[in-house]
Short mmCIF file of C-alpha atoms and ligand atoms in Angstrom, two decimals:
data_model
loop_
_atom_site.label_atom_id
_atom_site.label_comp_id
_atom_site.label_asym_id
_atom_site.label_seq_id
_atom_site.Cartn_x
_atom_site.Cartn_y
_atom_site.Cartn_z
CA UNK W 1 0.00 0.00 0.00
CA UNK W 2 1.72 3.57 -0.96
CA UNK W 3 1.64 5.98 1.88
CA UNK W 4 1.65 9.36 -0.64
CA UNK W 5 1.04 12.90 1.61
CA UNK W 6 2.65 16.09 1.04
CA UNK W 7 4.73 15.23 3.64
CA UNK W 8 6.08 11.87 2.08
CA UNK W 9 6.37 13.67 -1.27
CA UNK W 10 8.63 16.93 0.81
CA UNK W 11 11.09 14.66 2.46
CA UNK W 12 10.84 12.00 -0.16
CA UNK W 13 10.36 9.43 2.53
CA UNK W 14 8.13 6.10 2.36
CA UNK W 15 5.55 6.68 5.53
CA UNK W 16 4.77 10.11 6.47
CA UNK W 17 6.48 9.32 10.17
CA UNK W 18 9.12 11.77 11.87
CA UNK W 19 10.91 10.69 14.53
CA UNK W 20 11.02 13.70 17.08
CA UNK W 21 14.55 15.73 18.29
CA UNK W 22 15.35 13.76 21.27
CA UNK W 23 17.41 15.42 23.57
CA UNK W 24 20.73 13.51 24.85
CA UNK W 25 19.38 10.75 22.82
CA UNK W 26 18.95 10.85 19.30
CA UNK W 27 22.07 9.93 17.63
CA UNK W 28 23.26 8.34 13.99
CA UNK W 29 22.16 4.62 15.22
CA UNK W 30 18.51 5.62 15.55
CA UNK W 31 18.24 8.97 13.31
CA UNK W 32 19.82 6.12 10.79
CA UNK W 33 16.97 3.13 12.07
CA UNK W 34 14.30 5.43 11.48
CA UNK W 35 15.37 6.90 8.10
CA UNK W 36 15.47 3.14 7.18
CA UNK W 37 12.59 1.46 7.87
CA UNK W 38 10.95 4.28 5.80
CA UNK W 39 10.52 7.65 8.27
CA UNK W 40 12.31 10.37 8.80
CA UNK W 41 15.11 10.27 11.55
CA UNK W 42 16.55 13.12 13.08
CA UNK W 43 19.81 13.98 15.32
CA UNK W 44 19.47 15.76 17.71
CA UNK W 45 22.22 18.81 17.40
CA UNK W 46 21.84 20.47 21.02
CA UNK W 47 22.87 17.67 22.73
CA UNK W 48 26.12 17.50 20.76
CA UNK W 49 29.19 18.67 22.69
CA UNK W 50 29.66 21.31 19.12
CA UNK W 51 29.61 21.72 15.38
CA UNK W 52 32.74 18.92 15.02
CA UNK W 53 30.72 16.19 17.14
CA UNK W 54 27.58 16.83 14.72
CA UNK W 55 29.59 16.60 11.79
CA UNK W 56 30.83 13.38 12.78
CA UNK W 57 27.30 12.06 13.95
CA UNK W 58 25.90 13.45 9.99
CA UNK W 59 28.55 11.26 8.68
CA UNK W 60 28.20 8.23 10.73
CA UNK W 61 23.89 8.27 9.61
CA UNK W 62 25.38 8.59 5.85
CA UNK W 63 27.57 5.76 6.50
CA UNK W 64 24.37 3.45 7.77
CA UNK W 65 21.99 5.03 5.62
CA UNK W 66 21.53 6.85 2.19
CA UNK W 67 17.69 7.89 2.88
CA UNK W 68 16.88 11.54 4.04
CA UNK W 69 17.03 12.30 7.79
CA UNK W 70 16.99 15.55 9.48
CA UNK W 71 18.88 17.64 11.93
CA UNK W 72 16.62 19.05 15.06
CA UNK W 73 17.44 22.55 17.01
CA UNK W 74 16.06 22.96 20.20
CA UNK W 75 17.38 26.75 20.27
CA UNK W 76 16.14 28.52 23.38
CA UNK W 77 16.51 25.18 25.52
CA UNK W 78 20.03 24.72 25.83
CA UNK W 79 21.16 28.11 26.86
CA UNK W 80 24.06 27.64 23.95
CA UNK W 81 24.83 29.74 20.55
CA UNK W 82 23.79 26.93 17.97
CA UNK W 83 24.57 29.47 14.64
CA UNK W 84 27.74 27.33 14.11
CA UNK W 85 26.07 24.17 14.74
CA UNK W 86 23.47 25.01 12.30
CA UNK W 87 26.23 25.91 9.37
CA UNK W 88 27.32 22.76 10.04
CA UNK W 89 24.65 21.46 8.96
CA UNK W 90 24.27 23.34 5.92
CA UNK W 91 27.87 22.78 5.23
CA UNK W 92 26.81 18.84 5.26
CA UNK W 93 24.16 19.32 2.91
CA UNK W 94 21.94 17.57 5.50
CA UNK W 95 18.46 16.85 3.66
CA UNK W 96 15.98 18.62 6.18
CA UNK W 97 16.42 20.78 9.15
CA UNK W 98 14.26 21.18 12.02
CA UNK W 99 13.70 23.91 14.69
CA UNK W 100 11.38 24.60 17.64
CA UNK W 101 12.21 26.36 21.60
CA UNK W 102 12.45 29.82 20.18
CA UNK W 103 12.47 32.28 17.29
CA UNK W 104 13.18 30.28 13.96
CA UNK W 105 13.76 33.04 11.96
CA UNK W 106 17.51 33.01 12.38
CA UNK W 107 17.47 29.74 11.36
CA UNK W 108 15.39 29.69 8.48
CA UNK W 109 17.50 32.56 7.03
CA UNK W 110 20.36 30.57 7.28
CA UNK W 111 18.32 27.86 5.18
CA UNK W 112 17.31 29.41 2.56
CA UNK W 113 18.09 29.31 -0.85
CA UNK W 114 20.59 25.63 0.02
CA UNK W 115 17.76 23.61 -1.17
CA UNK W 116 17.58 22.20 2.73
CA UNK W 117 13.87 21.60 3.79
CA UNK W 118 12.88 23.15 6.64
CA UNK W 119 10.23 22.22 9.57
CA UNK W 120 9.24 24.16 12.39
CA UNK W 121 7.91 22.54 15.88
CA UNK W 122 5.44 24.81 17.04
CA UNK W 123 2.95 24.34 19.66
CA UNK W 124 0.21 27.22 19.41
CA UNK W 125 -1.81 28.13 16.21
CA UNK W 126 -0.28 31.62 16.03
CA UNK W 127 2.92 30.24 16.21
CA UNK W 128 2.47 27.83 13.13
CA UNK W 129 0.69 30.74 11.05
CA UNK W 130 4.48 32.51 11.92
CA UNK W 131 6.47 29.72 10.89
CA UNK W 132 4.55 30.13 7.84
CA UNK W 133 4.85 33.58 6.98
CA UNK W 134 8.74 33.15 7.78
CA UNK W 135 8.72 30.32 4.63
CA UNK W 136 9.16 27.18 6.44
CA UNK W 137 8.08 24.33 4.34
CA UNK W 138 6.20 22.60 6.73
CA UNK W 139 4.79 22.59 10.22
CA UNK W 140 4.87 20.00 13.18
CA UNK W 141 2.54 21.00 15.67
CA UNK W 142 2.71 19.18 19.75
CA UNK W 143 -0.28 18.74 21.66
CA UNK W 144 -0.83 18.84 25.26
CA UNK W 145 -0.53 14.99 25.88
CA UNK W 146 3.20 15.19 24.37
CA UNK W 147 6.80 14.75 25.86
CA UNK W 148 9.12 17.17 26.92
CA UNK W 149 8.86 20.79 25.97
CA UNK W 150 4.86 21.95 25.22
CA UNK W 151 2.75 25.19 25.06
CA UNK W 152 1.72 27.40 27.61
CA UNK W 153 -1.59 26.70 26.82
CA UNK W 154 -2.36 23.09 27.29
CA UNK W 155 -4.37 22.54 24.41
CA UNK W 156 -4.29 18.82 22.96
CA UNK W 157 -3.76 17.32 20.03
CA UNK W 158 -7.14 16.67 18.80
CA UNK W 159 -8.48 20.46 19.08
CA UNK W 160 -4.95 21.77 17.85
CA UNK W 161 -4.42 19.83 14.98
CA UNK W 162 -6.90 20.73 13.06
CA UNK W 163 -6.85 24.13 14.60
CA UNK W 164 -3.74 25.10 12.57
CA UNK W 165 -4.48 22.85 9.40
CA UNK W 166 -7.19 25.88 8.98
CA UNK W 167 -4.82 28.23 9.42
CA UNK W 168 -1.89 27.60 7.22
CA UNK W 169 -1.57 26.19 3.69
CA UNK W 170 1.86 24.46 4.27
CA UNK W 171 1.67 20.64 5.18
CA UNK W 172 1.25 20.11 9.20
CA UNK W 173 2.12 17.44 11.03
CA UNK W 174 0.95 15.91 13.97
CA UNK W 175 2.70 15.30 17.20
CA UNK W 176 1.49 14.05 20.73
CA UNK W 177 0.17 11.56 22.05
CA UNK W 178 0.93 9.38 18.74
CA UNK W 179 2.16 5.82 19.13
CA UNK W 180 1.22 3.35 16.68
CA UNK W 181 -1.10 3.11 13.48
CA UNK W 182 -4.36 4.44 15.16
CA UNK W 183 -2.65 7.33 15.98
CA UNK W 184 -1.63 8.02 12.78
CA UNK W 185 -4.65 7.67 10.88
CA UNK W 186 -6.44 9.61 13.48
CA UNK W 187 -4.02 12.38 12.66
CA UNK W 188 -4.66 12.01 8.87
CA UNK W 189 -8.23 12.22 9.68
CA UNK W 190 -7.56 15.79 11.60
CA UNK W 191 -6.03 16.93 8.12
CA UNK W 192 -2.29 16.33 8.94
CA UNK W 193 -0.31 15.30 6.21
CA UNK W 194 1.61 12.75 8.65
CA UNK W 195 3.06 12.70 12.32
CA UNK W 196 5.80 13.01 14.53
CA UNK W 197 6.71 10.35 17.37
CA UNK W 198 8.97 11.04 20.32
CA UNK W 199 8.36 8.90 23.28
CA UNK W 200 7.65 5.69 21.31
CA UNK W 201 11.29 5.93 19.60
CA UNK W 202 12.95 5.82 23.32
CA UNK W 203 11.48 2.28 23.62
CA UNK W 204 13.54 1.14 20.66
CA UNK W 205 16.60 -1.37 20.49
CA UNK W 206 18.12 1.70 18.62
CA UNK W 207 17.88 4.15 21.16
CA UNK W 208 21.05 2.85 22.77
CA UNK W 209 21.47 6.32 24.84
CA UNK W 210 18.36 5.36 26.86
CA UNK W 211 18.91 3.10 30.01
CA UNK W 212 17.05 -0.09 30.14
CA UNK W 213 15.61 1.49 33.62
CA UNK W 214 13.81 4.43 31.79
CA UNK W 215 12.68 2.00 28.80
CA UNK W 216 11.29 -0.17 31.76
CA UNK W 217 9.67 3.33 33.51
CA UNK W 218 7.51 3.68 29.99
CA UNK W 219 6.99 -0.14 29.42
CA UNK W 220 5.14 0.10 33.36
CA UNK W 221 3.35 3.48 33.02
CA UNK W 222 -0.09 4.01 32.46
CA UNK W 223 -2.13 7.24 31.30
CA UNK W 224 -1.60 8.77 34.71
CA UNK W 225 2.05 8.31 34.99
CA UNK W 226 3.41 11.60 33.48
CA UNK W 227 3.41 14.85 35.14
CA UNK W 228 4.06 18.60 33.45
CA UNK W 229 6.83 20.19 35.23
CA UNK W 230 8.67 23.99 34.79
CA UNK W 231 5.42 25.53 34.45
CA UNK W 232 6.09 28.18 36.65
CA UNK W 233 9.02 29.00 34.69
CA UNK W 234 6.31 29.70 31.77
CA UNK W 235 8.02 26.63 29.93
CA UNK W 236 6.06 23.60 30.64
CA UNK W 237 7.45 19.95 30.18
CA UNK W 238 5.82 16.27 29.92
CA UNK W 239 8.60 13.86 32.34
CA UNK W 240 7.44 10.26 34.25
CA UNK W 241 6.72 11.00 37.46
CA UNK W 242 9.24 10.32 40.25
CA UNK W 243 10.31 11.37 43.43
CA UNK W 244 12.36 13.62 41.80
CA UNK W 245 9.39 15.57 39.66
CA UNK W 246 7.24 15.56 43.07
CA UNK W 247 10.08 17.71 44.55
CA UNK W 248 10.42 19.58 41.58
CA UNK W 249 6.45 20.31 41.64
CA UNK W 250 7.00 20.84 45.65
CA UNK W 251 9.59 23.55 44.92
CA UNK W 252 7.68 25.48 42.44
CA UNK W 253 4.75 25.13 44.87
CA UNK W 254 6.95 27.04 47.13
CA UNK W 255 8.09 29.72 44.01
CA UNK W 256 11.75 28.77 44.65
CA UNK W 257 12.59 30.27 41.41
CA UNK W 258 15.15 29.32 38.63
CA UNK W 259 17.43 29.62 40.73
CA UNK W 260 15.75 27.15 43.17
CA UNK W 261 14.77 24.77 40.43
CA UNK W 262 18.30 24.58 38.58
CA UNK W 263 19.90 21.52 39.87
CA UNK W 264 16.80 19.79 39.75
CA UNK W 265 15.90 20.53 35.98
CA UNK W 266 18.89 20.23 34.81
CA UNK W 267 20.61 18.08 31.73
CA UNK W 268 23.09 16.67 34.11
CA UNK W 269 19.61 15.54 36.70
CA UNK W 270 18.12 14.54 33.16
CA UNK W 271 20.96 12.20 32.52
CA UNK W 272 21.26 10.77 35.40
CA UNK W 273 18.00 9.11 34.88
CA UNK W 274 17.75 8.61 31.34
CA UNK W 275 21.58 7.13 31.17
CA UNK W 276 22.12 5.77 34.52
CA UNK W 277 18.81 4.65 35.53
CA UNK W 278 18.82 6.22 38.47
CA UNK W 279 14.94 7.02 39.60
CA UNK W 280 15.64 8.90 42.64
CA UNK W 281 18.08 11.01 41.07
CA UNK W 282 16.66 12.67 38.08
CA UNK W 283 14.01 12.65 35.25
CA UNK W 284 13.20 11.42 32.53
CA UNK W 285 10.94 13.30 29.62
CA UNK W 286 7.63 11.29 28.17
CA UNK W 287 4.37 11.57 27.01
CA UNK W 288 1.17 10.42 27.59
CA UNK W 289 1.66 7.61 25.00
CA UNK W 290 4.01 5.95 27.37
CA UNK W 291 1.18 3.82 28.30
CA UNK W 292 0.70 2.80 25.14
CA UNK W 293 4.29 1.24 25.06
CA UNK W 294 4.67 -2.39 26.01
CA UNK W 295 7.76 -3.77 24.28
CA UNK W 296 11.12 -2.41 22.63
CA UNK W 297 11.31 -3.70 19.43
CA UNK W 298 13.51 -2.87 16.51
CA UNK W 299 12.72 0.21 14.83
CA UNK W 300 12.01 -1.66 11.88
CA UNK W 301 9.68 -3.73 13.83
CA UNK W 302 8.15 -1.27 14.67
CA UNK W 303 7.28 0.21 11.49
CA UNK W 304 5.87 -2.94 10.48
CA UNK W 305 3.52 -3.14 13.07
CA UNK W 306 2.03 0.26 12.94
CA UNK W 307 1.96 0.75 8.61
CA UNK W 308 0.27 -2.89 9.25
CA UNK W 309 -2.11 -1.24 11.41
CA UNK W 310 -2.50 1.54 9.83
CA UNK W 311 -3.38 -0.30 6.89
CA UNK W 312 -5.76 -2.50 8.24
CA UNK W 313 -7.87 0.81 9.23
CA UNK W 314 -7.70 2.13 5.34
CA UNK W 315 -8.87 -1.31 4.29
CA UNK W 316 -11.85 -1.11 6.51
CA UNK W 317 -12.94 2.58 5.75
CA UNK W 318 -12.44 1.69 2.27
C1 FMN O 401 12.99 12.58 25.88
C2 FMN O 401 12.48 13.67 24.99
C3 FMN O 401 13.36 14.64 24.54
C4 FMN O 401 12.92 15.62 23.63
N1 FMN O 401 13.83 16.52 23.14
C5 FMN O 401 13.46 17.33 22.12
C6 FMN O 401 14.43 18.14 21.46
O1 FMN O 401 15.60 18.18 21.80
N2 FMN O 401 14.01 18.88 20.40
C7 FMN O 401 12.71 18.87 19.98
O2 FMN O 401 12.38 19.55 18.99
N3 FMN O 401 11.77 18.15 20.62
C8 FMN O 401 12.13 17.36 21.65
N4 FMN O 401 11.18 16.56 22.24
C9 FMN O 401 9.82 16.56 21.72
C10 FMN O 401 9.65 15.46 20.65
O3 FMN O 401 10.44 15.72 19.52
C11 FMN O 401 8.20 15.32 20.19
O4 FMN O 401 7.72 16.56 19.70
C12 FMN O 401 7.29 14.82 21.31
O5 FMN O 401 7.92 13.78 21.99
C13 FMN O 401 5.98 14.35 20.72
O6 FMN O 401 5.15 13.80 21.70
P1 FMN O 401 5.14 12.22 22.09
O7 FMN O 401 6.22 12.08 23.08
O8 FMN O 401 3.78 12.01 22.64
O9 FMN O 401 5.40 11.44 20.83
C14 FMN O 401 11.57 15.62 23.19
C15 FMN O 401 10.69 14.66 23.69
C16 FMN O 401 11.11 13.69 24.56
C17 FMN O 401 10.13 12.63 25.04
#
């Protein structure tokens, strides 16, 4: 069965399925996985140490694969100049670029006219009518139910989806909450011209960077087992709950500030979790659709199983 969207036909991919930036975790084994068994696999560039480690990483996903893949920029997350980092990446030629956490306009300047393709995460209508106006080429847009970094505004992704496929003509794509082949085709329904997946690719055999502990932590959650921290720092995130996210939620109870908050938030309490498997030392980002997750398959297994799905729904409605 072809899989033909605007999205398939813009990054000249088989199945209109993105796998999400994934910080401190997406790297060339599973950017490569994903780009083939027929998605769209990205690296994630902020969690690289600098423009030579992400040169190295777009080689080594060139060396396993010759489908596109993308490079993600999480720009106002990191606290860390990423021009360079994204030069490098037009210096490599890589096929698609992808930005969200900020102002993409910098970014999309730096794009244009290469011939890269360009997506912008947003996570609010108005911000996806922006993205359009400053030329990006396509749209993802995260709903409330999604991992790690979401809108202020908690809307979800079944009222924002088609929300901003109103309001823009580029293709949008659908993120949140999305997890296997009912997913998708509910997002095709909404108007989306395909998806992007973040949690589910952590429970992959290719998504070495992730501990066994924190594949286990989405394997046992249900749909109550996430909790949205950094809200009071007006930049809300999806993480498992822990003892760790109950004293981050105590200490913004109590306002204690960024300054309060910092070692608790922070990439190093992050890893500590998601590469050591330590629970009561740090977090771990997810969504919602962590209780959706029951195994860690291949990547390529698990493309099989949700196109199979996915097809088995068209072939019914048809
Ligand atoms: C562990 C984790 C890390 C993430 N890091 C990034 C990131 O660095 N850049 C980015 O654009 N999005 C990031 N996201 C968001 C995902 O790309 C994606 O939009 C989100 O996971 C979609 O929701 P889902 O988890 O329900 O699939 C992250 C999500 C998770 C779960």
């Amino acid at each position: 069965m072809k899989w033909r969207t605007r999205v398939t036909e813009l990054l000249d991919i088989t199945y209109p399925v993105i796998q999400g930036g994934l910080a401190y975790l997406a790297y060339s084994n599973l950017a490569a996985a994903v780009s083939n068994a027929g998605g769209l696999g990205q690296l994630t560039a902020m969690s690289m140490s600098g423009p030579e480690q992400l040169r190295k990483e777009i080689q080594m996903v060139r060396e396993k694969t010759t489908r596109p893949f993308g490079v993600n920029f999480a720009i106002g997350q990191h606290g860390r100049p990423f021009e360079k980092m994204v030069q490098t990446a037009v210096d490599e030629q890589v096929p698609v670029i992808s930005v969200t956490g900020g102002n993409p306009k910098g970014v999309l300047e730096a794009v244009n006219g290469t011939g890269i393709k360009t997506l912008v995460l947003v996570a609010a209508r108005r911000q996806a009518v922006k993205a359009q106006e400053l030329g990006a080429d396509a749209v993802m847009v995260v709903g409330h139910e999604g991992g790690g970094h979401l809108g202020r505004d908690d809307v979800g992704t079944f009222v924002l989806t088609p929300q901003v496929v109103d309001a823009v003509d580029i293709p949008v794509i659908a993120s949140g909450g999305i997890g296997d082949g009912r997913g998708l085709m509910a997002a095709l329904s909404l108007g989306a011209d395909g998806v992007e997946m973040g949690t589910r690719f952590i429970a992959t055999k290719e998504c070495t960077h992730a501990h066994p502990a924190y594949k286990e932590a989405l394997i046992q959650a249900d749909e109550t087992s996430t909790t949205v921290i950094k809200r009071s720092l007006k930049a809300p995130a999806r993480a498992l709950k822990n003892d760790w996210t109950t004293r981050i939620l105590e200490l913004e109870q109590e306002e204690a500030g960024y300054e309060g908050l910092r070692s608790y938030i922070s990439g190093d309490a992050n890893k500590t979790f998601i590469y050591e498997g330590q629970k009561g030392h740090g977090f771990g980002w997810a969504g919602q659709v962590a209780s959706r997750i029951h195994d860690v398959p291949t990547v390529e297994e698990f493309f099989g199983r949700m196109m199979k799905e996915a097809e088995e729904i068209r072939t019914r409605w048809s």
